[in-house]
PDB file of C-alpha atoms and ligand atoms in Angstrom:
ATOM      1  CA  MET A   3    -148.056 -66.003-188.247  1.00  0.00           C
ATOM      2  CA  ASN A   4    -146.799 -62.740-186.790  1.00  0.00           C
ATOM      3  CA  TYR A   5    -148.379 -59.419-187.641  1.00  0.00           C
ATOM      4  CA  ILE A   6    -148.424 -55.747-186.745  1.00  0.00           C
ATOM      5  CA  LEU A   7    -151.599 -53.644-186.873  1.00  0.00           C
ATOM      6  CA  MET A   8    -151.309 -49.897-187.434  1.00  0.00           C
ATOM      7  CA  GLY A   9    -153.578 -46.980-188.173  1.00  0.00           C
ATOM      8  CA  PRO A  10    -154.694 -43.601-186.894  1.00  0.00           C
ATOM      9  CA  PRO A  11    -156.928 -43.304-183.815  1.00  0.00           C
ATOM     10  CA  GLY A  12    -160.539 -44.074-184.738  1.00  0.00           C
ATOM     11  CA  ALA A  13    -159.628 -46.480-187.553  1.00  0.00           C
ATOM     12  CA  GLY A  14    -161.139 -49.418-185.655  1.00  0.00           C
ATOM     13  CA  LYS A  15    -157.887 -51.170-184.748  1.00  0.00           C
ATOM     14  CA  GLY A  16    -159.246 -52.586-181.494  1.00  0.00           C
ATOM     15  CA  THR A  17    -162.272 -54.174-183.147  1.00  0.00           C
ATOM     16  CA  GLN A  18    -160.231 -55.612-186.002  1.00  0.00           C
ATOM     17  CA  ALA A  19    -157.553 -56.942-183.639  1.00  0.00           C
ATOM     18  CA  LYS A  20    -160.160 -58.934-181.697  1.00  0.00           C
ATOM     19  CA  LYS A  21    -161.609 -60.397-184.911  1.00  0.00           C
ATOM     20  CA  ILE A  22    -158.159 -61.358-186.222  1.00  0.00           C
ATOM     21  CA  VAL A  23    -156.950 -63.145-183.088  1.00  0.00           C
ATOM     22  CA  ASP A  24    -160.299 -64.951-182.765  1.00  0.00           C
ATOM     23  CA  LYS A  25    -160.292 -66.185-186.347  1.00  0.00           C
ATOM     24  CA  PHE A  26    -156.628 -67.149-186.633  1.00  0.00           C
ATOM     25  CA  GLY A  27    -155.927 -68.297-183.074  1.00  0.00           C
ATOM     26  CA  ILE A  28    -152.965 -66.016-182.500  1.00  0.00           C
ATOM     27  CA  VAL A  29    -152.144 -63.923-179.430  1.00  0.00           C
ATOM     28  CA  HIS A  30    -153.219 -60.278-179.165  1.00  0.00           C
ATOM     29  CA  LEU A  31    -150.248 -58.265-177.935  1.00  0.00           C
ATOM     30  CA  SER A  32    -151.801 -54.916-177.087  1.00  0.00           C
ATOM     31  CA  THR A  33    -149.606 -52.379-175.333  1.00  0.00           C
ATOM     32  CA  GLY A  34    -152.773 -50.823-173.909  1.00  0.00           C
ATOM     33  CA  ASP A  35    -153.573 -54.110-172.148  1.00  0.00           C
ATOM     34  CA  MET A  36    -149.950 -54.587-171.077  1.00  0.00           C
ATOM     35  CA  PHE A  37    -149.945 -51.152-169.453  1.00  0.00           C
ATOM     36  CA  ARG A  38    -153.123 -51.966-167.577  1.00  0.00           C
ATOM     37  CA  GLU A  39    -151.687 -55.274-166.357  1.00  0.00           C
ATOM     38  CA  ASP A  40    -148.263 -53.851-165.566  1.00  0.00           C
ATOM     39  CA  THR A  41    -149.657 -50.943-163.637  1.00  0.00           C
ATOM     40  CA  LYS A  42    -150.629 -53.400-160.929  1.00  0.00           C
ATOM     41  CA  SER A  43    -147.186 -54.959-160.606  1.00  0.00           C
ATOM     42  CA  ASN A  44    -144.743 -52.375-161.859  1.00  0.00           C
ATOM     43  CA  GLU A  45    -144.141 -49.400-159.614  1.00  0.00           C
ATOM     44  CA  VAL A  46    -142.211 -47.339-162.179  1.00  0.00           C
ATOM     45  CA  ILE A  47    -144.964 -47.575-164.768  1.00  0.00           C
ATOM     46  CA  SER A  48    -147.776 -46.966-162.317  1.00  0.00           C
ATOM     47  CA  LYS A  49    -146.085 -43.751-161.132  1.00  0.00           C
ATOM     48  CA  LEU A  50    -145.698 -42.547-164.729  1.00  0.00           C
ATOM     49  CA  VAL A  51    -149.259 -43.453-165.646  1.00  0.00           C
ATOM     50  CA  ALA A  52    -150.618 -41.771-162.507  1.00  0.00           C
ATOM     51  CA  SER A  53    -148.734 -38.554-163.260  1.00  0.00           C
ATOM     52  CA  GLY A  54    -149.896 -38.581-166.875  1.00  0.00           C
ATOM     53  CA  GLN A  55    -146.357 -38.661-168.251  1.00  0.00           C
ATOM     54  CA  LEU A  56    -145.402 -40.338-171.494  1.00  0.00           C
ATOM     55  CA  ILE A  57    -143.756 -43.689-171.039  1.00  0.00           C
ATOM     56  CA  SER A  58    -140.275 -43.860-172.512  1.00  0.00           C
ATOM     57  CA  ASP A  59    -139.384 -46.024-175.505  1.00  0.00           C
ATOM     58  CA  GLU A  60    -137.064 -48.059-173.302  1.00  0.00           C
ATOM     59  CA  ILE A  61    -139.810 -49.049-170.874  1.00  0.00           C
ATOM     60  CA  VAL A  62    -142.277 -49.868-173.646  1.00  0.00           C
ATOM     61  CA  VAL A  63    -139.725 -51.907-175.602  1.00  0.00           C
ATOM     62  CA  ASN A  64    -138.784 -53.956-172.532  1.00  0.00           C
ATOM     63  CA  MET A  65    -142.404 -54.576-171.669  1.00  0.00           C
ATOM     64  CA  VAL A  66    -143.189 -55.771-175.207  1.00  0.00           C
ATOM     65  CA  LYS A  67    -140.046 -57.877-175.323  1.00  0.00           C
ATOM     66  CA  ASN A  68    -140.981 -59.710-172.113  1.00  0.00           C
ATOM     67  CA  ARG A  69    -144.478 -60.350-173.400  1.00  0.00           C
ATOM     68  CA  LEU A  70    -143.296 -61.380-176.871  1.00  0.00           C
ATOM     69  CA  LEU A  71    -140.997 -64.045-175.476  1.00  0.00           C
ATOM     70  CA  GLN A  72    -143.675 -65.779-173.435  1.00  0.00           C
ATOM     71  CA  GLU A  73    -144.606 -69.282-174.525  1.00  0.00           C
ATOM     72  CA  ASP A  74    -148.086 -68.511-175.897  1.00  0.00           C
ATOM     73  CA  ALA A  75    -146.742 -65.967-178.397  1.00  0.00           C
ATOM     74  CA  LYS A  76    -144.913 -68.767-180.221  1.00  0.00           C
ATOM     75  CA  LYS A  77    -148.118 -69.792-181.974  1.00  0.00           C
ATOM     76  CA  GLY A  78    -148.229 -66.365-183.606  1.00  0.00           C
ATOM     77  CA  PHE A  79    -149.076 -62.833-182.494  1.00  0.00           C
ATOM     78  CA  LEU A  80    -150.665 -59.576-183.512  1.00  0.00           C
ATOM     79  CA  LEU A  81    -148.923 -56.465-182.223  1.00  0.00           C
ATOM     80  CA  ASP A  82    -151.382 -53.640-181.595  1.00  0.00           C
ATOM     81  CA  GLY A  83    -150.287 -50.197-180.389  1.00  0.00           C
ATOM     82  CA  PHE A  84    -146.623 -50.973-180.922  1.00  0.00           C
ATOM     83  CA  PRO A  85    -144.310 -49.833-182.412  1.00  0.00           C
ATOM     84  CA  ARG A  86    -145.389 -46.204-182.262  1.00  0.00           C
ATOM     85  CA  THR A  87    -142.052 -44.538-182.978  1.00  0.00           C
ATOM     86  CA  LEU A  88    -139.140 -45.250-185.308  1.00  0.00           C
ATOM     87  CA  VAL A  89    -136.913 -45.919-182.284  1.00  0.00           C
ATOM     88  CA  GLN A  90    -139.385 -48.579-181.087  1.00  0.00           C
ATOM     89  CA  ALA A  91    -139.529 -50.149-184.560  1.00  0.00           C
ATOM     90  CA  GLN A  92    -135.755 -50.404-184.761  1.00  0.00           C
ATOM     91  CA  ALA A  93    -135.580 -51.856-181.244  1.00  0.00           C
ATOM     92  CA  LEU A  94    -138.251 -54.388-182.220  1.00  0.00           C
ATOM     93  CA  ASP A  95    -136.175 -55.441-185.240  1.00  0.00           C
ATOM     94  CA  VAL A  96    -133.184 -56.110-182.986  1.00  0.00           C
ATOM     95  CA  ILE A  97    -135.309 -58.282-180.660  1.00  0.00           C
ATOM     96  CA  LEU A  98    -136.910 -60.191-183.526  1.00  0.00           C
ATOM     97  CA  GLU A  99    -133.587 -60.832-185.216  1.00  0.00           C
ATOM     98  CA  ALA A 100    -131.995 -62.109-182.013  1.00  0.00           C
ATOM     99  CA  GLU A 101    -134.926 -64.497-181.497  1.00  0.00           C
ATOM    100  CA  ASN A 102    -135.193 -65.416-185.155  1.00  0.00           C
ATOM    101  CA  ILE A 103    -138.801 -64.256-185.350  1.00  0.00           C
ATOM    102  CA  LYS A 104    -140.225 -62.930-188.616  1.00  0.00           C
ATOM    103  CA  ILE A 105    -143.052 -60.424-189.152  1.00  0.00           C
ATOM    104  CA  ASP A 106    -145.248 -61.658-192.021  1.00  0.00           C
ATOM    105  CA  ALA A 107    -147.046 -58.392-192.658  1.00  0.00           C
ATOM    106  CA  VAL A 108    -147.741 -54.939-191.252  1.00  0.00           C
ATOM    107  CA  PHE A 109    -151.388 -54.030-191.747  1.00  0.00           C
ATOM    108  CA  PHE A 110    -151.951 -50.318-192.054  1.00  0.00           C
ATOM    109  CA  ILE A 111    -155.602 -49.273-191.833  1.00  0.00           C
ATOM    110  CA  ASP A 112    -155.581 -46.086-193.853  1.00  0.00           C
ATOM    111  CA  LEU A 113    -158.147 -43.440-192.977  1.00  0.00           C
ATOM    112  CA  GLU A 114    -158.068 -39.749-193.793  1.00  0.00           C
ATOM    113  CA  TYR A 115    -158.060 -37.393-190.821  1.00  0.00           C
ATOM    114  CA  LYS A 116    -161.325 -35.728-191.834  1.00  0.00           C
ATOM    115  CA  GLU A 117    -163.017 -39.111-191.360  1.00  0.00           C
ATOM    116  CA  VAL A 118    -161.122 -39.839-188.123  1.00  0.00           C
ATOM    117  CA  ILE A 119    -162.452 -36.603-186.649  1.00  0.00           C
ATOM    118  CA  LYS A 120    -166.038 -37.370-187.720  1.00  0.00           C
ATOM    119  CA  ARG A 121    -165.887 -40.881-186.269  1.00  0.00           C
ATOM    120  CA  THR A 122    -164.432 -39.815-182.940  1.00  0.00           C
ATOM    121  CA  SER A 123    -165.754 -36.322-182.287  1.00  0.00           C
ATOM    122  CA  GLY A 124    -169.227 -37.402-183.452  1.00  0.00           C
ATOM    123  CA  ARG A 125    -169.384 -40.161-180.851  1.00  0.00           C
ATOM    124  CA  ARG A 126    -171.907 -39.812-178.018  1.00  0.00           C
ATOM    125  CA  VAL A 127    -172.578 -42.278-175.260  1.00  0.00           C
ATOM    126  CA  CYS A 128    -175.354 -42.854-172.768  1.00  0.00           C
ATOM    127  CA  SER A 129    -174.910 -44.096-169.204  1.00  0.00           C
ATOM    128  CA  CYS A 130    -177.179 -47.041-170.154  1.00  0.00           C
ATOM    129  CA  GLY A 131    -174.483 -48.297-172.546  1.00  0.00           C
ATOM    130  CA  ALA A 132    -176.035 -47.156-175.830  1.00  0.00           C
ATOM    131  CA  SER A 133    -173.743 -45.310-178.223  1.00  0.00           C
ATOM    132  CA  TYR A 134    -174.372 -42.992-181.155  1.00  0.00           C
ATOM    133  CA  ASN A 135    -172.584 -40.885-183.706  1.00  0.00           C
ATOM    134  CA  VAL A 136    -174.130 -37.549-184.639  1.00  0.00           C
ATOM    135  CA  PHE A 137    -172.853 -37.946-188.232  1.00  0.00           C
ATOM    136  CA  PHE A 138    -173.552 -41.635-188.869  1.00  0.00           C
ATOM    137  CA  ILE A 139    -176.031 -42.976-186.299  1.00  0.00           C
ATOM    138  CA  PRO A 140    -177.707 -39.974-184.681  1.00  0.00           C
ATOM    139  CA  PRO A 141    -180.267 -40.382-181.884  1.00  0.00           C
ATOM    140  CA  LYS A 142    -183.889 -39.804-182.917  1.00  0.00           C
ATOM    141  CA  GLU A 143    -184.144 -36.796-180.625  1.00  0.00           C
ATOM    142  CA  ASP A 144    -181.303 -34.301-180.450  1.00  0.00           C
ATOM    143  CA  ASN A 145    -178.726 -35.391-177.844  1.00  0.00           C
ATOM    144  CA  LYS A 146    -181.183 -37.741-176.079  1.00  0.00           C
ATOM    145  CA  CYS A 147    -180.864 -41.527-175.786  1.00  0.00           C
ATOM    146  CA  ASP A 148    -183.448 -43.431-177.904  1.00  0.00           C
ATOM    147  CA  PHE A 149    -183.903 -46.004-175.151  1.00  0.00           C
ATOM    148  CA  CYS A 150    -183.865 -44.187-171.835  1.00  0.00           C
ATOM    149  CA  LYS A 151    -184.174 -40.535-172.966  1.00  0.00           C
ATOM    150  CA  LYS A 152    -181.202 -39.489-170.843  1.00  0.00           C
ATOM    151  CA  GLU A 153    -178.856 -36.738-172.005  1.00  0.00           C
ATOM    152  CA  LEU A 154    -175.965 -38.070-174.143  1.00  0.00           C
ATOM    153  CA  ILE A 155    -172.349 -37.530-173.146  1.00  0.00           C
ATOM    154  CA  GLN A 156    -169.234 -36.834-175.201  1.00  0.00           C
ATOM    155  CA  ARG A 157    -166.216 -38.509-173.596  1.00  0.00           C
ATOM    156  CA  ASP A 158    -163.145 -36.329-173.031  1.00  0.00           C
ATOM    157  CA  ASP A 159    -161.100 -38.643-175.279  1.00  0.00           C
ATOM    158  CA  ASP A 160    -163.490 -37.954-178.150  1.00  0.00           C
ATOM    159  CA  LYS A 161    -163.409 -34.152-177.939  1.00  0.00           C
ATOM    160  CA  GLU A 162    -162.175 -32.639-181.197  1.00  0.00           C
ATOM    161  CA  GLU A 163    -159.217 -30.864-179.564  1.00  0.00           C
ATOM    162  CA  VAL A 164    -158.031 -34.081-177.905  1.00  0.00           C
ATOM    163  CA  VAL A 165    -158.407 -36.055-181.131  1.00  0.00           C
ATOM    164  CA  LYS A 166    -156.479 -33.394-183.053  1.00  0.00           C
ATOM    165  CA  ASN A 167    -153.661 -33.585-180.501  1.00  0.00           C
ATOM    166  CA  ARG A 168    -153.520 -37.343-180.852  1.00  0.00           C
ATOM    167  CA  LEU A 169    -153.449 -36.982-184.641  1.00  0.00           C
ATOM    168  CA  THR A 170    -150.547 -34.533-184.406  1.00  0.00           C
ATOM    169  CA  ILE A 171    -148.568 -37.022-182.320  1.00  0.00           C
ATOM    170  CA  TYR A 172    -149.532 -39.781-184.746  1.00  0.00           C
ATOM    171  CA  GLU A 173    -148.476 -37.681-187.747  1.00  0.00           C
ATOM    172  CA  THR A 174    -145.043 -36.850-186.351  1.00  0.00           C
ATOM    173  CA  GLN A 175    -144.174 -40.084-184.504  1.00  0.00           C
ATOM    174  CA  THR A 176    -146.085 -42.961-186.062  1.00  0.00           C
ATOM    175  CA  LYS A 177    -146.569 -41.968-189.701  1.00  0.00           C
ATOM    176  CA  PRO A 178    -142.822 -42.355-190.503  1.00  0.00           C
ATOM    177  CA  LEU A 179    -143.196 -46.062-189.622  1.00  0.00           C
ATOM    178  CA  ILE A 180    -145.411 -46.570-192.635  1.00  0.00           C
ATOM    179  CA  GLU A 181    -142.529 -45.601-194.913  1.00  0.00           C
ATOM    180  CA  TYR A 182    -140.155 -47.707-192.816  1.00  0.00           C
ATOM    181  CA  TYR A 183    -142.231 -50.858-193.300  1.00  0.00           C
ATOM    182  CA  ARG A 184    -143.017 -50.036-196.920  1.00  0.00           C
ATOM    183  CA  GLN A 185    -139.308 -50.008-197.682  1.00  0.00           C
ATOM    184  CA  LYS A 186    -138.972 -53.377-195.976  1.00  0.00           C
ATOM    185  CA  GLY A 187    -141.713 -54.706-198.250  1.00  0.00           C
ATOM    186  CA  ALA A 188    -143.888 -55.664-195.271  1.00  0.00           C
ATOM    187  CA  LEU A 189    -146.628 -53.033-195.561  1.00  0.00           C
ATOM    188  CA  VAL A 190    -150.181 -54.052-196.513  1.00  0.00           C
ATOM    189  CA  LYS A 191    -152.428 -51.024-196.921  1.00  0.00           C
ATOM    190  CA  ILE A 192    -156.065 -51.517-195.924  1.00  0.00           C
ATOM    191  CA  ASP A 193    -158.838 -49.141-196.977  1.00  0.00           C
ATOM    192  CA  GLY A 194    -160.260 -47.969-193.646  1.00  0.00           C
ATOM    193  CA  LEU A 195    -163.207 -46.177-195.255  1.00  0.00           C
ATOM    194  CA  LYS A 196    -164.811 -49.545-195.999  1.00  0.00           C
ATOM    195  CA  SER A 197    -167.182 -51.231-193.553  1.00  0.00           C
ATOM    196  CA  GLU A 198    -165.912 -53.140-190.528  1.00  0.00           C
ATOM    197  CA  PHE A 199    -166.735 -56.390-192.349  1.00  0.00           C
ATOM    198  CA  GLU A 200    -164.896 -55.400-195.544  1.00  0.00           C
ATOM    199  CA  VAL A 201    -161.861 -54.151-193.613  1.00  0.00           C
ATOM    200  CA  PHE A 202    -161.684 -57.512-191.876  1.00  0.00           C
ATOM    201  CA  ASN A 203    -161.941 -59.309-195.229  1.00  0.00           C
ATOM    202  CA  GLN A 204    -159.106 -57.237-196.680  1.00  0.00           C
ATOM    203  CA  ILE A 205    -156.918 -58.196-193.719  1.00  0.00           C
ATOM    204  CA  SER A 206    -157.956 -61.874-193.708  1.00  0.00           C
ATOM    205  CA  GLU A 207    -157.065 -62.247-197.395  1.00  0.00           C
ATOM    206  CA  ASN A 208    -153.490 -61.418-196.477  1.00  0.00           C
ATOM    207  CA  ILE A 209    -153.233 -63.951-193.641  1.00  0.00           C
ATOM    208  CA  LYS A 210    -152.466 -67.381-194.960  1.00  0.00           C
TER     209      LYS A 210
HETATM  210 ZN1   ZN B 304    -179.618 -44.573-172.596  1.00  0.00          ZN
END
């Protein structure tokens, strides 16, 4: 049981990934987590991360390869955040072929950009931990937390300009992968407009 999870920012990949690995007992291979772990041990990566530079395909591919070949991944894995570019996807194919590992499906959570922007740029958080969305779950009072009445904050990552930049990168680098996996017959398109529960059901139906 080996899978890849893809989708634009704000499509709920993180939440779905957790649900999938919990239900099916496979390993969550998240490049985000790997970066956080590697930053402690790997000097090259920590320098790049600290300077805000993009990490090269070569470094990412090697990191994923090392993680993929660890013993626990043999029971099955879900790749999340990788591959992000066509070069990474082709490198992954070489690794998988050499190790005789097969990908059963590539889940693509499809969500139009208009919705992505609403979900992310509408997000507001409170220092008490409460979170809101001005479009979907607005606070009772404008920009004030329902619980502690503090002023709500918009995280830098959620600012519309930042989200639009991420979507541009996604459109040019990651979107071509959808066609790549479609041609391989591995792509399973998931309707990301549905509720969290229904999205999970759509994915689960394809894991057997
Ligand atoms: Zn609060």
